[in-house]
Amino acid sequence: MYGKAFAPEYQGDLGSALTVNSSYDEVLATAERARRDAGTDLDAARAALALAEANRRLGRAAEAGSAWRDSYRCARRAGDPAGMAWALWSGGTLARQCGSLPLARRLLSAAVAFADACGERLAHGYALAGLAETGRIQGDYAAVADLHEQLLHEARTHGESRHMVWAMSGIAQMHRNTGDHHKALELFTECVRIASEADDARGRAWSLRGMADVLSLRGETDRALALLSEAEAVCRELELAGALAYNHKMRGNVLFRAARYEQACTAYTCALRAFRGMNEARGTALARLGLAKARSRRGRAPAATLRELAELEREFERIGLRQAQQSVVTFRSELAAA
């Protein structure tokens, strides 16, 4: 069994005022007021944490960076290791979003240590999840598969629907990337069900995107596009800038697989603009790769495509995205064989 989704990053009075589905304009307004009126360092740390997370999810990296550091300093002055752990989790998540994976690992590892030392179970779980996700997006499945399963078990034990959806969708993504599309679709579908029943709109939107990806790989283009449109509506309603950008990129992937290259170019261009606007290095590189492939299929000169692939391969190596590097190698081979 599990309960309704909740957002542990909204703490103290903010936890009563905000929900997991609060718009980020509402979060910012409420947290800014709480930060201004904070009577203690603990209250200030909690308000700054909410500001950090709202700004991060809106793609405002500089503001998010200032806020999580403010939260950490306030928590340290308050002598609150749990608050320090949450701030470091937020900073590590932001670092991963910006493509600084070594920094993400350092901050998230420190968050785990602080949370473990003070017995803050939720912060410990979220920080471990951050480390697991960092390893997963790098393609290091052998190292993080067991950790995903462990976190899923803990989330089920405590009835934490939001974390269940996160862990299960991560496991689904690994199945998808290793070729087990049937299992991936089964898990993504379960994620959508749990998120819907738990009123976790954000988790539902991400899970619908995962379903669309797998259905597209199975040739079900129209159904995949319909699910992406459903997820897009949620992203727009909740102002999920990052999720919306990845939704656009996935739409490009679906259209590319269906040989609808002009429409794919439009979707990738939209995603690229959004990723660049939020300083999202990983998303920027992935959207560039999709756009390069679609333009190539529309007749772009091979030499220009090969130059861009070489740039992207270096960027993927810098970030540490092994699977994306392999995608570059595969497409280069396809060009050579054409």
mmCIF file of C-alpha atoms in Angstrom:
data_model
loop_
_atom_site.group_PDB
_atom_site.id
_atom_site.type_symbol
_atom_site.label_atom_id
_atom_site.label_comp_id
_atom_site.label_asym_id
_atom_site.label_seq_id
_atom_site.Cartn_x
_atom_site.Cartn_y
_atom_site.Cartn_z
ATOM 1 C CA MET A 1 0.000 0.000 0.000
ATOM 2 C CA TYR A 2 1.045 3.588 -0.455
ATOM 3 C CA GLY A 3 -0.292 7.029 0.368
ATOM 4 C CA LYS A 4 -0.683 10.239 -1.565
ATOM 5 C CA ALA A 5 2.504 11.717 -2.954
ATOM 6 C CA PHE A 6 4.168 14.396 -0.848
ATOM 7 C CA ALA A 7 7.193 16.673 -1.272
ATOM 8 C CA PRO A 8 9.693 16.342 1.603
ATOM 9 C CA GLU A 9 11.710 19.244 0.191
ATOM 10 C CA TYR A 10 8.926 21.530 1.481
ATOM 11 C CA GLN A 11 9.520 21.515 5.222
ATOM 12 C CA GLY A 12 8.151 23.149 8.355
ATOM 13 C CA ASP A 13 5.297 25.570 7.661
ATOM 14 C CA LEU A 14 6.026 25.247 3.921
ATOM 15 C CA GLY A 15 5.079 21.585 4.140
ATOM 16 C CA SER A 16 1.577 22.621 5.183
ATOM 17 C CA ALA A 17 1.294 25.438 2.641
ATOM 18 C CA LEU A 18 2.562 23.559 -0.442
ATOM 19 C CA THR A 19 1.936 20.195 -2.099
ATOM 20 C CA VAL A 20 3.804 18.044 -4.599
ATOM 21 C CA ASN A 21 1.591 19.527 -7.335
ATOM 22 C CA SER A 22 1.924 23.197 -6.332
ATOM 23 C CA SER A 23 2.891 25.381 -9.279
ATOM 24 C CA TYR A 24 6.419 26.706 -9.086
ATOM 25 C CA ASP A 25 5.162 30.296 -9.194
ATOM 26 C CA GLU A 26 3.263 29.468 -6.007
ATOM 27 C CA VAL A 27 6.301 27.763 -4.484
ATOM 28 C CA LEU A 28 8.530 30.735 -5.279
ATOM 29 C CA ALA A 29 6.088 33.283 -3.897
ATOM 30 C CA THR A 30 5.506 31.293 -0.696
ATOM 31 C CA ALA A 31 9.186 30.447 -0.160
ATOM 32 C CA GLU A 32 10.404 33.982 -0.886
ATOM 33 C CA ARG A 33 7.972 35.315 1.710
ATOM 34 C CA ALA A 34 9.094 32.645 4.201
ATOM 35 C CA ARG A 35 12.780 33.423 3.569
ATOM 36 C CA ARG A 36 12.180 37.148 4.081
ATOM 37 C CA ASP A 37 10.202 36.611 7.280
ATOM 38 C CA ALA A 38 12.326 33.771 8.702
ATOM 39 C CA GLY A 39 12.872 34.218 12.417
ATOM 40 C CA THR A 40 15.457 31.451 12.792
ATOM 41 C CA ASP A 41 18.277 29.961 10.734
ATOM 42 C CA LEU A 42 16.301 26.713 10.558
ATOM 43 C CA ASP A 43 13.309 28.473 9.009
ATOM 44 C CA ALA A 44 15.615 30.289 6.598
ATOM 45 C CA ALA A 45 17.266 27.022 5.558
ATOM 46 C CA ARG A 46 13.898 25.431 4.808
ATOM 47 C CA ALA A 47 12.705 28.411 2.786
ATOM 48 C CA ALA A 48 15.940 28.561 0.792
ATOM 49 C CA LEU A 49 15.690 24.829 0.026
ATOM 50 C CA ALA A 50 12.229 25.313 -1.471
ATOM 51 C CA LEU A 51 13.548 28.258 -3.491
ATOM 52 C CA ALA A 52 16.429 26.140 -4.758
ATOM 53 C CA GLU A 53 14.174 23.332 -5.922
ATOM 54 C CA ALA A 54 11.599 25.598 -7.568
ATOM 55 C CA ASN A 55 14.286 27.512 -9.451
ATOM 56 C CA ARG A 56 16.050 24.302 -10.470
ATOM 57 C CA ARG A 57 12.874 22.811 -11.910
ATOM 58 C CA LEU A 58 12.155 26.055 -13.736
ATOM 59 C CA GLY A 59 15.606 25.843 -15.336
ATOM 60 C CA ARG A 60 17.049 28.834 -13.453
ATOM 61 C CA ALA A 61 20.433 27.352 -12.615
ATOM 62 C CA ALA A 62 22.096 30.470 -11.194
ATOM 63 C CA GLU A 63 19.216 31.228 -8.824
ATOM 64 C CA ALA A 64 19.018 27.569 -7.774
ATOM 65 C CA GLY A 65 22.755 27.515 -7.085
ATOM 66 C CA SER A 66 22.575 30.582 -4.856
ATOM 67 C CA ALA A 67 19.563 29.228 -2.994
ATOM 68 C CA TRP A 68 20.912 25.771 -2.135
ATOM 69 C CA ARG A 69 24.144 27.321 -0.846
ATOM 70 C CA ASP A 70 22.088 29.749 1.240
ATOM 71 C CA SER A 71 20.108 26.806 2.604
ATOM 72 C CA TYR A 72 23.297 24.925 3.488
ATOM 73 C CA ARG A 73 24.835 27.923 5.285
ATOM 74 C CA CYS A 74 21.655 28.573 7.272
ATOM 75 C CA ALA A 75 21.343 24.902 8.234
ATOM 76 C CA ARG A 76 24.984 24.852 9.325
ATOM 77 C CA ARG A 77 24.466 27.924 11.526
ATOM 78 C CA ALA A 78 21.386 26.236 12.993
ATOM 79 C CA GLY A 79 23.417 23.106 13.756
ATOM 80 C CA ASP A 80 20.996 21.048 11.659
ATOM 81 C CA PRO A 81 22.774 18.206 9.790
ATOM 82 C CA ALA A 82 19.482 17.046 8.265
ATOM 83 C CA GLY A 83 19.000 20.478 6.703
ATOM 84 C CA MET A 84 22.597 20.399 5.459
ATOM 85 C CA ALA A 85 21.907 17.008 3.880
ATOM 86 C CA TRP A 86 18.827 18.304 2.064
ATOM 87 C CA ALA A 87 20.718 21.345 0.783
ATOM 88 C CA LEU A 88 23.557 19.160 -0.520
ATOM 89 C CA TRP A 89 21.014 16.874 -2.189
ATOM 90 C CA SER A 90 19.557 19.890 -3.967
ATOM 91 C CA GLY A 91 23.016 21.080 -5.003
ATOM 92 C CA GLY A 92 23.988 17.634 -6.255
ATOM 93 C CA THR A 93 20.784 17.337 -8.253
ATOM 94 C CA LEU A 94 21.429 20.744 -9.819
ATOM 95 C CA ALA A 95 25.003 19.744 -10.684
ATOM 96 C CA ARG A 96 23.743 16.625 -12.456
ATOM 97 C CA GLN A 97 21.154 18.683 -14.320
ATOM 98 C CA CYS A 98 23.922 21.024 -15.513
ATOM 99 C CA GLY A 99 26.098 18.116 -16.670
ATOM 100 C CA SER A 100 28.688 18.325 -13.852
ATOM 101 C CA LEU A 101 28.483 14.671 -12.875
ATOM 102 C CA PRO A 102 31.679 14.451 -10.748
ATOM 103 C CA LEU A 103 30.466 17.431 -8.679
ATOM 104 C CA ALA A 104 27.030 15.814 -8.425
ATOM 105 C CA ARG A 105 28.595 12.648 -7.008
ATOM 106 C CA ARG A 106 30.619 14.618 -4.430
ATOM 107 C CA LEU A 107 27.670 16.656 -3.207
ATOM 108 C CA LEU A 108 25.276 13.710 -3.126
ATOM 109 C CA SER A 109 27.840 11.544 -1.305
ATOM 110 C CA ALA A 110 28.231 14.288 1.296
ATOM 111 C CA ALA A 111 24.433 14.458 1.613
ATOM 112 C CA VAL A 112 24.310 10.711 2.245
ATOM 113 C CA ALA A 113 26.965 11.052 4.957
ATOM 114 C CA PHE A 114 25.186 13.915 6.769
ATOM 115 C CA ALA A 115 21.799 12.176 6.559
ATOM 116 C CA ASP A 116 23.241 8.890 7.762
ATOM 117 C CA ALA A 117 24.974 10.546 10.715
ATOM 118 C CA CYS A 118 21.781 12.189 11.984
ATOM 119 C CA GLY A 119 19.354 9.405 11.063
ATOM 120 C CA GLU A 120 17.356 11.458 8.525
ATOM 121 C CA ARG A 121 15.876 8.559 6.560
ATOM 122 C CA LEU A 122 14.169 10.551 3.812
ATOM 123 C CA ALA A 123 17.168 12.745 3.026
ATOM 124 C CA HIS A 124 19.351 9.632 3.058
ATOM 125 C CA GLY A 125 17.040 7.903 0.591
ATOM 126 C CA TYR A 126 16.793 10.905 -1.719
ATOM 127 C CA ALA A 127 20.562 11.393 -1.745
ATOM 128 C CA LEU A 128 21.140 7.690 -2.485
ATOM 129 C CA ALA A 129 18.566 7.961 -5.239
ATOM 130 C CA GLY A 130 20.487 10.899 -6.663
ATOM 131 C CA LEU A 131 23.669 8.832 -6.754
ATOM 132 C CA ALA A 132 21.781 5.959 -8.373
ATOM 133 C CA GLU A 133 20.320 8.242 -11.040
ATOM 134 C CA THR A 134 23.716 9.778 -11.744
ATOM 135 C CA GLY A 135 25.158 6.310 -12.337
ATOM 136 C CA ARG A 136 22.171 5.295 -14.455
ATOM 137 C CA ILE A 137 22.371 8.215 -16.865
ATOM 138 C CA GLN A 138 26.062 7.439 -17.297
ATOM 139 C CA GLY A 139 25.102 3.898 -18.281
ATOM 140 C CA ASP A 140 26.751 2.288 -15.234
ATOM 141 C CA TYR A 141 23.872 -0.168 -14.754
ATOM 142 C CA ALA A 142 25.895 -2.907 -13.063
ATOM 143 C CA ALA A 143 26.837 -0.504 -10.281
ATOM 144 C CA VAL A 144 23.378 0.962 -9.629
ATOM 145 C CA ALA A 145 20.791 -1.701 -10.550
ATOM 146 C CA ASP A 146 20.807 -3.233 -7.052
ATOM 147 C CA LEU A 147 20.592 0.228 -5.473
ATOM 148 C CA HIS A 148 17.473 1.001 -7.516
ATOM 149 C CA GLU A 149 15.889 -2.253 -6.325
ATOM 150 C CA GLN A 150 16.861 -1.481 -2.712
ATOM 151 C CA LEU A 151 15.329 1.986 -2.916
ATOM 152 C CA LEU A 152 12.154 0.589 -4.492
ATOM 153 C CA HIS A 153 11.851 -1.919 -1.630
ATOM 154 C CA GLU A 154 12.312 0.834 0.966
ATOM 155 C CA ALA A 155 9.751 3.064 -0.755
ATOM 156 C CA ARG A 156 7.217 0.218 -0.777
ATOM 157 C CA THR A 157 7.922 -0.557 2.876
ATOM 158 C CA HIS A 158 7.189 3.021 3.890
ATOM 159 C CA GLY A 159 4.359 3.593 1.420
ATOM 160 C CA GLU A 160 6.156 6.432 -0.370
ATOM 161 C CA SER A 161 4.488 6.570 -3.768
ATOM 162 C CA ARG A 162 6.649 9.331 -5.223
ATOM 163 C CA HIS A 163 9.843 7.413 -4.501
ATOM 164 C CA MET A 164 8.274 4.183 -5.748
ATOM 165 C CA VAL A 165 7.571 5.828 -9.089
ATOM 166 C CA TRP A 166 11.094 7.248 -9.269
ATOM 167 C CA ALA A 167 12.811 3.917 -8.535
ATOM 168 C CA MET A 168 10.509 1.835 -10.720
ATOM 169 C CA SER A 169 10.847 4.200 -13.679
ATOM 170 C CA GLY A 170 14.643 4.066 -13.309
ATOM 171 C CA ILE A 171 14.526 0.258 -13.404
ATOM 172 C CA ALA A 172 12.214 0.477 -16.423
ATOM 173 C CA GLN A 173 14.689 2.776 -18.185
ATOM 174 C CA MET A 174 17.506 0.284 -17.636
ATOM 175 C CA HIS A 175 15.363 -2.531 -19.083
ATOM 176 C CA ARG A 176 14.545 -0.322 -22.057
ATOM 177 C CA ASN A 177 18.208 0.496 -22.678
ATOM 178 C CA THR A 178 19.246 -3.162 -22.485
ATOM 179 C CA GLY A 179 16.567 -4.295 -24.936
ATOM 180 C CA ASP A 180 13.829 -5.708 -22.704
ATOM 181 C CA HIS A 181 11.060 -3.488 -24.041
ATOM 182 C CA HIS A 182 8.241 -5.705 -22.759
ATOM 183 C CA LYS A 183 9.419 -5.424 -19.148
ATOM 184 C CA ALA A 184 10.124 -1.707 -19.543
ATOM 185 C CA LEU A 185 6.607 -1.029 -20.808
ATOM 186 C CA GLU A 186 5.109 -3.090 -17.994
ATOM 187 C CA LEU A 187 7.008 -1.077 -15.380
ATOM 188 C CA PHE A 188 6.345 2.325 -16.947
ATOM 189 C CA THR A 189 2.638 1.467 -17.141
ATOM 190 C CA GLU A 190 2.678 0.549 -13.447
ATOM 191 C CA CYS A 191 4.419 3.861 -12.701
ATOM 192 C CA VAL A 192 1.647 5.767 -14.479
ATOM 193 C CA ARG A 193 -0.977 3.884 -12.453
ATOM 194 C CA ILE A 194 0.721 4.522 -9.111
ATOM 195 C CA ALA A 195 1.421 8.182 -9.871
ATOM 196 C CA SER A 196 -2.180 8.724 -10.984
ATOM 197 C CA GLU A 197 -3.634 7.096 -7.862
ATOM 198 C CA ALA A 198 -1.204 8.998 -5.617
ATOM 199 C CA ASP A 199 -1.976 12.339 -7.296
ATOM 200 C CA ASP A 200 1.661 12.723 -8.353
ATOM 201 C CA ALA A 201 1.262 14.726 -11.550
ATOM 202 C CA ARG A 202 4.993 15.182 -12.117
ATOM 203 C CA GLY A 203 5.739 11.474 -11.713
ATOM 204 C CA ARG A 204 2.860 10.684 -14.055
ATOM 205 C CA ALA A 205 4.213 13.029 -16.731
ATOM 206 C CA TRP A 206 7.699 11.478 -16.616
ATOM 207 C CA SER A 207 6.233 7.964 -16.680
ATOM 208 C CA LEU A 208 4.014 8.757 -19.673
ATOM 209 C CA ARG A 209 7.146 9.884 -21.482
ATOM 210 C CA GLY A 210 8.779 6.538 -20.714
ATOM 211 C CA MET A 211 5.751 4.657 -22.005
ATOM 212 C CA ALA A 212 5.767 6.735 -25.192
ATOM 213 C CA ASP A 213 9.435 5.944 -25.783
ATOM 214 C CA VAL A 214 8.920 2.181 -25.563
ATOM 215 C CA LEU A 215 5.713 2.210 -27.624
ATOM 216 C CA SER A 216 7.568 4.142 -30.315
ATOM 217 C CA LEU A 217 10.300 1.516 -30.392
ATOM 218 C CA ARG A 218 7.531 -1.028 -31.003
ATOM 219 C CA GLY A 219 6.197 1.009 -33.939
ATOM 220 C CA GLU A 220 3.134 2.457 -32.166
ATOM 221 C CA THR A 221 3.822 6.041 -33.235
ATOM 222 C CA ASP A 222 0.346 7.554 -32.910
ATOM 223 C CA ARG A 223 -0.193 6.137 -29.429
ATOM 224 C CA ALA A 224 3.238 7.380 -28.356
ATOM 225 C CA LEU A 225 2.529 10.894 -29.632
ATOM 226 C CA ALA A 226 -0.826 10.935 -27.848
ATOM 227 C CA LEU A 227 0.846 10.029 -24.537
ATOM 228 C CA LEU A 228 3.453 12.754 -25.057
ATOM 229 C CA SER A 229 0.674 15.293 -25.642
ATOM 230 C CA GLU A 230 -0.956 14.160 -22.400
ATOM 231 C CA ALA A 231 2.338 14.537 -20.538
ATOM 232 C CA GLU A 232 2.991 17.927 -22.155
ATOM 233 C CA ALA A 233 -0.298 19.266 -20.796
ATOM 234 C CA VAL A 234 0.783 18.292 -17.268
ATOM 235 C CA CYS A 235 4.223 19.864 -17.738
ATOM 236 C CA ARG A 236 2.698 23.136 -18.899
ATOM 237 C CA GLU A 237 0.138 23.228 -16.105
ATOM 238 C CA LEU A 238 2.795 22.689 -13.412
ATOM 239 C CA GLU A 239 5.508 24.737 -15.189
ATOM 240 C CA LEU A 240 7.868 21.755 -15.358
ATOM 241 C CA ALA A 241 10.430 23.380 -17.636
ATOM 242 C CA GLY A 242 12.950 20.540 -17.609
ATOM 243 C CA ALA A 243 10.351 17.819 -18.028
ATOM 244 C CA LEU A 244 8.742 19.777 -20.881
ATOM 245 C CA ALA A 245 12.085 20.109 -22.680
ATOM 246 C CA TYR A 246 12.703 16.358 -22.387
ATOM 247 C CA ASN A 247 9.158 15.784 -23.611
ATOM 248 C CA HIS A 248 9.952 17.815 -26.752
ATOM 249 C CA LYS A 249 13.138 15.815 -27.248
ATOM 250 C CA MET A 250 11.236 12.541 -26.917
ATOM 251 C CA ARG A 251 8.679 13.776 -29.442
ATOM 252 C CA GLY A 252 11.618 14.331 -31.786
ATOM 253 C CA ASN A 253 12.813 10.774 -31.153
ATOM 254 C CA VAL A 254 9.357 9.337 -31.866
ATOM 255 C CA LEU A 255 8.999 11.332 -35.085
ATOM 256 C CA PHE A 256 12.533 10.419 -36.193
ATOM 257 C CA ARG A 257 11.834 6.715 -35.746
ATOM 258 C CA ALA A 258 8.699 7.161 -37.854
ATOM 259 C CA ALA A 259 10.798 8.810 -40.620
ATOM 260 C CA ARG A 260 8.936 12.120 -40.148
ATOM 261 C CA TYR A 261 12.194 14.035 -40.267
ATOM 262 C CA GLU A 262 10.936 17.576 -40.837
ATOM 263 C CA GLN A 263 8.626 17.355 -37.821
ATOM 264 C CA ALA A 264 11.450 15.760 -35.837
ATOM 265 C CA CYS A 265 13.697 18.738 -36.633
ATOM 266 C CA THR A 266 11.030 21.097 -35.320
ATOM 267 C CA ALA A 267 10.677 19.151 -32.074
ATOM 268 C CA TYR A 268 14.446 18.860 -31.516
ATOM 269 C CA THR A 269 14.907 22.581 -32.210
ATOM 270 C CA CYS A 270 12.249 23.425 -29.617
ATOM 271 C CA ALA A 271 13.952 21.140 -27.080
ATOM 272 C CA LEU A 272 17.387 22.563 -27.855
ATOM 273 C CA ARG A 273 16.203 26.125 -27.311
ATOM 274 C CA ALA A 274 14.704 25.170 -23.952
ATOM 275 C CA PHE A 275 17.758 23.238 -22.766
ATOM 276 C CA ARG A 276 20.130 26.042 -23.683
ATOM 277 C CA GLY A 277 17.897 28.504 -21.868
ATOM 278 C CA MET A 278 18.215 26.538 -18.639
ATOM 279 C CA ASN A 279 21.925 25.638 -18.949
ATOM 280 C CA GLU A 280 21.090 21.918 -19.185
ATOM 281 C CA ALA A 281 24.241 20.458 -20.740
ATOM 282 C CA ARG A 282 23.046 16.864 -21.010
ATOM 283 C CA GLY A 283 19.742 17.782 -22.620
ATOM 284 C CA THR A 284 21.445 20.259 -24.946
ATOM 285 C CA ALA A 285 23.848 17.615 -26.233
ATOM 286 C CA LEU A 286 21.122 14.987 -26.663
ATOM 287 C CA ALA A 287 18.868 17.422 -28.542
ATOM 288 C CA ARG A 288 21.794 18.419 -30.771
ATOM 289 C CA LEU A 289 22.411 14.756 -31.583
ATOM 290 C CA GLY A 290 18.771 14.206 -32.493
ATOM 291 C CA LEU A 291 18.739 17.325 -34.644
ATOM 292 C CA ALA A 292 21.964 16.323 -36.407
ATOM 293 C CA LYS A 293 20.534 12.901 -37.239
ATOM 294 C CA ALA A 294 17.229 14.338 -38.496
ATOM 295 C CA ARG A 295 18.977 16.962 -40.631
ATOM 296 C CA SER A 296 21.201 14.265 -42.077
ATOM 297 C CA ARG A 297 18.162 12.235 -43.071
ATOM 298 C CA ARG A 298 16.783 15.362 -44.775
ATOM 299 C CA GLY A 299 19.869 15.635 -46.981
ATOM 300 C CA ARG A 300 22.415 17.629 -45.003
ATOM 301 C CA ALA A 301 25.970 17.242 -46.338
ATOM 302 C CA PRO A 302 27.668 14.228 -44.676
ATOM 303 C CA ALA A 303 30.830 16.217 -43.935
ATOM 304 C CA ALA A 304 28.862 18.744 -41.861
ATOM 305 C CA THR A 305 27.104 15.955 -39.978
ATOM 306 C CA LEU A 306 30.387 14.172 -39.278
ATOM 307 C CA ARG A 307 31.935 17.375 -37.901
ATOM 308 C CA GLU A 308 29.016 17.844 -35.544
ATOM 309 C CA LEU A 309 29.117 14.191 -34.470
ATOM 310 C CA ALA A 310 32.798 14.601 -33.572
ATOM 311 C CA GLU A 311 31.941 17.632 -31.403
ATOM 312 C CA LEU A 312 29.115 15.768 -29.730
ATOM 313 C CA GLU A 313 31.229 12.710 -29.048
ATOM 314 C CA ARG A 314 33.708 14.910 -27.180
ATOM 315 C CA GLU A 315 30.867 16.558 -25.249
ATOM 316 C CA PHE A 316 29.333 13.221 -24.263
ATOM 317 C CA GLU A 317 32.754 12.033 -23.108
ATOM 318 C CA ARG A 318 33.205 15.202 -21.038
ATOM 319 C CA ILE A 319 29.829 14.754 -19.353
ATOM 320 C CA GLY A 320 30.236 10.994 -19.003
ATOM 321 C CA LEU A 321 27.271 9.780 -21.080
ATOM 322 C CA ARG A 322 28.433 6.409 -22.380
ATOM 323 C CA GLN A 323 25.244 5.335 -24.106
ATOM 324 C CA ALA A 324 25.019 8.644 -25.968
ATOM 325 C CA GLN A 325 28.631 8.207 -27.079
ATOM 326 C CA GLN A 326 27.688 4.811 -28.477
ATOM 327 C CA SER A 327 24.755 6.390 -30.314
ATOM 328 C CA VAL A 328 27.213 8.725 -32.056
ATOM 329 C CA VAL A 329 29.415 5.781 -33.066
ATOM 330 C CA THR A 330 26.403 3.856 -34.375
ATOM 331 C CA PHE A 331 25.087 6.736 -36.473
ATOM 332 C CA ARG A 332 28.545 7.467 -37.860
ATOM 333 C CA SER A 333 28.726 3.847 -38.983
ATOM 334 C CA GLU A 334 25.313 4.178 -40.647
ATOM 335 C CA LEU A 335 26.528 7.231 -42.558
ATOM 336 C CA ALA A 336 29.636 5.390 -43.704
ATOM 337 C CA ALA A 337 27.556 2.462 -44.942
ATOM 338 C CA ALA A 338 25.067 4.663 -46.823
#
